[in-house]
Structure formats: structure tokens, C-alpha cells
PDB file of C-alpha atoms in Angstrom:
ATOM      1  CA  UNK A 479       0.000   0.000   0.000  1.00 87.00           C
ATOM      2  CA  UNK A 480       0.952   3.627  -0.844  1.00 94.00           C
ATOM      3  CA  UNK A 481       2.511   5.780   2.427  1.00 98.00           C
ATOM      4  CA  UNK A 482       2.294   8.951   3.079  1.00 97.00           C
ATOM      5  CA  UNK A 483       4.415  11.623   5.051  1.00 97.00           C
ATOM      6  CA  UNK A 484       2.283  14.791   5.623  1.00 98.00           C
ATOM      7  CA  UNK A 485       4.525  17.611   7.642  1.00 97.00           C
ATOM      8  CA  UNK A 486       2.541  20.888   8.784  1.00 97.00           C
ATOM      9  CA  UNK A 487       5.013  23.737   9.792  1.00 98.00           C
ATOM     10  CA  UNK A 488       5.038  27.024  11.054  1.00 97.00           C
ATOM     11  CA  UNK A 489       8.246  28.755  10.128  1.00 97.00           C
ATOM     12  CA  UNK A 490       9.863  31.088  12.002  1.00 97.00           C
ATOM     13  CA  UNK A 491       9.609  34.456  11.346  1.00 95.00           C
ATOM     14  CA  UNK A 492      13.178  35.095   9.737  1.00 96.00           C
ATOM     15  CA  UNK A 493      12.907  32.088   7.343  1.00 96.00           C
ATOM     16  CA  UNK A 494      12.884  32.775   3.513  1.00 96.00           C
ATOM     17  CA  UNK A 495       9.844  30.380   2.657  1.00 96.00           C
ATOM     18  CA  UNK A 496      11.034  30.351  -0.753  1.00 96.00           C
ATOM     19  CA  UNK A 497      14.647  29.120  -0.057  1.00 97.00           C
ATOM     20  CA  UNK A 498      12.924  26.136   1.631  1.00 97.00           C
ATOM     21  CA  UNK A 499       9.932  25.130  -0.526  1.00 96.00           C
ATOM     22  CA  UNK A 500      13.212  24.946  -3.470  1.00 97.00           C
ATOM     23  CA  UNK A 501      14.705  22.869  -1.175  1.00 97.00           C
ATOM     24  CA  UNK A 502      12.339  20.328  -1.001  1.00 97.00           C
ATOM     25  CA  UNK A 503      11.545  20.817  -4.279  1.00 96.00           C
ATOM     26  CA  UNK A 504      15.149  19.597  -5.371  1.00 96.00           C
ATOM     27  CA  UNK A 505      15.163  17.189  -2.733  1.00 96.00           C
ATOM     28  CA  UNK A 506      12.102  15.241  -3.980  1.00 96.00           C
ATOM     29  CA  UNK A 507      13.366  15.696  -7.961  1.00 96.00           C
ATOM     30  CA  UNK A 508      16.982  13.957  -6.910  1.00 95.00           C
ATOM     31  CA  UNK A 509      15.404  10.799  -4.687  1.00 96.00           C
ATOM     32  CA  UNK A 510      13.287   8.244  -6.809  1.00 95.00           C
ATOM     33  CA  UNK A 511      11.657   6.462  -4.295  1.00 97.00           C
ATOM     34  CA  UNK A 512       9.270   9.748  -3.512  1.00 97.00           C
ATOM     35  CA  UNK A 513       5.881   8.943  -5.894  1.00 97.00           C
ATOM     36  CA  UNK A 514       5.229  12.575  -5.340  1.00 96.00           C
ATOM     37  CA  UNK A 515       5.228  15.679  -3.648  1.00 97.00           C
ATOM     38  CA  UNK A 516       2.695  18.294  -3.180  1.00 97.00           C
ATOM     39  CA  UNK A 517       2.932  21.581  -1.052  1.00 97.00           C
ATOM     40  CA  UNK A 518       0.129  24.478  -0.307  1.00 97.00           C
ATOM     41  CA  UNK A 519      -0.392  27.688   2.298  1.00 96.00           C
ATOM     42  CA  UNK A 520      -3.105  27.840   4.387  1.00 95.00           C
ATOM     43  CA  UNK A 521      -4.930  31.064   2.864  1.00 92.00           C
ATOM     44  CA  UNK A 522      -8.720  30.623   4.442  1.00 90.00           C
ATOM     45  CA  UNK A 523      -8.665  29.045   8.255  1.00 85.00           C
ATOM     46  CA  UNK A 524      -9.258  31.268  11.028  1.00 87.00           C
ATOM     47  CA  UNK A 525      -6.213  32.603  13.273  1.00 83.00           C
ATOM     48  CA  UNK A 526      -7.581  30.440  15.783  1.00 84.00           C
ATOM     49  CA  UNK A 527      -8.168  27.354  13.883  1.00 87.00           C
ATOM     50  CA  UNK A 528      -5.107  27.393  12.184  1.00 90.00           C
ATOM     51  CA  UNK A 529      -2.658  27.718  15.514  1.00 92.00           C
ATOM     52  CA  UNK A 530       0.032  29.519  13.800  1.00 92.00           C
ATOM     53  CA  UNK A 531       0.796  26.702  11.044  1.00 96.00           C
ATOM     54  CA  UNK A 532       0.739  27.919   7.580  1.00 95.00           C
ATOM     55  CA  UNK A 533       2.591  25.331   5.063  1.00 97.00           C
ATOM     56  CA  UNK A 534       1.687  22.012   4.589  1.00 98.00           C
ATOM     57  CA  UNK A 535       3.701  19.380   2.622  1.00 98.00           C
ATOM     58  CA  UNK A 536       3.091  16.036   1.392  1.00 97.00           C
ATOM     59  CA  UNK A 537       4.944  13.156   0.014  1.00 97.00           C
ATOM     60  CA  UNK A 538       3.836   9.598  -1.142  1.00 97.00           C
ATOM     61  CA  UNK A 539       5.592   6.439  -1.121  1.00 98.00           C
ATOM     62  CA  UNK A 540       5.168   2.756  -2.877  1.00 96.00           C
ATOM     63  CA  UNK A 541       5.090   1.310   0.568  1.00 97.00           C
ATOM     64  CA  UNK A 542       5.808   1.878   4.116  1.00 97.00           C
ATOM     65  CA  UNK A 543       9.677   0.780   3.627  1.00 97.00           C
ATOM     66  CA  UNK A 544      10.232   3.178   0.294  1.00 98.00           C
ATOM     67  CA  UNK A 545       9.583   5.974   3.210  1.00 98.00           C
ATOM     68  CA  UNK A 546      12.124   4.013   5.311  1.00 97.00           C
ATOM     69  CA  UNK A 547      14.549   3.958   3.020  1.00 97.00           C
ATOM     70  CA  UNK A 548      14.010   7.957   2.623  1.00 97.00           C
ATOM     71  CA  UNK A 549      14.416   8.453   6.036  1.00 96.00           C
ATOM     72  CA  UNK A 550      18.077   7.262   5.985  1.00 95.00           C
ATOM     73  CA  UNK A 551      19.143   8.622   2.603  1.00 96.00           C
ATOM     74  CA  UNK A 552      22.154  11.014   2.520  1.00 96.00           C
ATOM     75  CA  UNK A 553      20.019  13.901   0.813  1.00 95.00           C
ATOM     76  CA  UNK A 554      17.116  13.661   3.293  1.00 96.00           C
ATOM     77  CA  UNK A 555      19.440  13.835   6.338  1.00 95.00           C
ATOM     78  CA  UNK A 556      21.201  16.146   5.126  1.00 95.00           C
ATOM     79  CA  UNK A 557      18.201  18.864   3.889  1.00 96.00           C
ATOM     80  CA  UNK A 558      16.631  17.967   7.280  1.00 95.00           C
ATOM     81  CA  UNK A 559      19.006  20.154   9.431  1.00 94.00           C
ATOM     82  CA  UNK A 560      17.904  23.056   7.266  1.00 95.00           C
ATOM     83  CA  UNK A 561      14.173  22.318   7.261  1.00 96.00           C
ATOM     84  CA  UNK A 562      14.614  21.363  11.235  1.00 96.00           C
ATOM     85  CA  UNK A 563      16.232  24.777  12.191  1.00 97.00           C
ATOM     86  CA  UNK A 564      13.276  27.047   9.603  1.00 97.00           C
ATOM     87  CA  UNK A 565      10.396  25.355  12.165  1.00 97.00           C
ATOM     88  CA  UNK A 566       8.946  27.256  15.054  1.00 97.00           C
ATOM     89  CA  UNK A 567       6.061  24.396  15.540  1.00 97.00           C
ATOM     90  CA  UNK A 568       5.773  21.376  13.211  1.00 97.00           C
ATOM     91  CA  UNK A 569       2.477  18.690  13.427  1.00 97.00           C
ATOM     92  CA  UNK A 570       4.008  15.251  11.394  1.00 96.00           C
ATOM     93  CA  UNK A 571       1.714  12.131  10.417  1.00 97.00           C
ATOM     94  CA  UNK A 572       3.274   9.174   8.814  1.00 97.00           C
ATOM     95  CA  UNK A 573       0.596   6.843   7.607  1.00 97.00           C
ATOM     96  CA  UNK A 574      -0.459   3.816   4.994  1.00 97.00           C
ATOM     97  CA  UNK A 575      -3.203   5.414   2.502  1.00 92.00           C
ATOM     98  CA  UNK A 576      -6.595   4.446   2.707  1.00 91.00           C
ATOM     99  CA  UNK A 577      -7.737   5.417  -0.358  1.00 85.00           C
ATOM    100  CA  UNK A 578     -11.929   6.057  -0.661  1.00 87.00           C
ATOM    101  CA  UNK A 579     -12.221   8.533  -3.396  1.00 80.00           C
ATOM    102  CA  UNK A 580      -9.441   8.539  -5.933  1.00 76.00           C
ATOM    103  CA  UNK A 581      -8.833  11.239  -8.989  1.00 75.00           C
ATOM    104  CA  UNK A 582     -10.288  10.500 -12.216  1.00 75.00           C
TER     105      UNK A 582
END
């Protein structure tokens, strides 16, 4: 079954966004095992619903041991000390995809 890694962030005030959404960006494009990657900002919760997170990111994985294997590779570890030190508060799930409703 397909896994997924969904990351929620708020980033510090300082952080270029930008700089880190590229990041990922070329992080995802040089490791084959990620399926895909999609990224949005929150533009329509309430203040108080939204608790200060902003960016949410989301990759998907062939199976639960792809997104093992991503864990451990050199470009992942290494682009994590960047992402690590943008976050002020960060919400992570790490789960196999039921899938109900699929695209067309």
C-alpha cells in the first residue's frame, strides 16, 4: 500500500519560505523512491483554527519501507538540518493510505 508523510510547519519568522519550498523541491526531484510531492499555504482558516501553522507538505511512497529507506538517505538527512532549524512548531503524520475517493 501507498505511504504517506504529511509535515505541517510554522516557520519562524526570519525564514525565507522560498529558499525552503526549493529545497524540497530539489530534494524530492533527486530521490526516486518519492511517488510525489505536493505543497500548499493555508490562505482561508481562522487565526484560531489554524494555531500559527501555515505550510503544509506532502509526500507519497510505494510502501511503508520506500519511506524508510528515505528516512536514511544522505540527501534527506542532510536537507533535514535546514528544514529542522526554519520550524517554530511542526504537526508530522506518517501513515499507509486508505484510499476512498481517488482522482479521475
Amino acid at each position: 500500500a501507498e505511504f504517506t508523510h504529511l509535515v505541517v510547519v510554522k516557520f519562524k519568522e526570519e525564514v525565507v519560505v522560498e529558499d525552503i519550498i526549493k529545497g524540497l523541491e530539489e530534494l524530492v526531484s533527486q530521490v526516486d523512491i518519492v511517488k510525489s510531492f505536493v505543497w500548499g499555504k493555508d490562505i482561508e482558516s481562522m487565526e484560531m483554527l489554524r494555531q500559527g501553522f501555515t505550510h503544509a507538505f506532502m509526500m507519497t511512497f510505494g510502501s511503508k519501507d520506500d519511506f524508510t529507506a528515505f528516512q536514511t538517505h544522505p540527501n534527506h538527512m542532510q536537507f533535514s538540518a535546514t528544514f529542522s532549524a526554519a520550524i517554530e512548531k511542526i504537526v508530522l503524520l506518517d501513515f499507509p493510505v486508505v484510499a476512498f475517493k481517488t482522482p479521475q
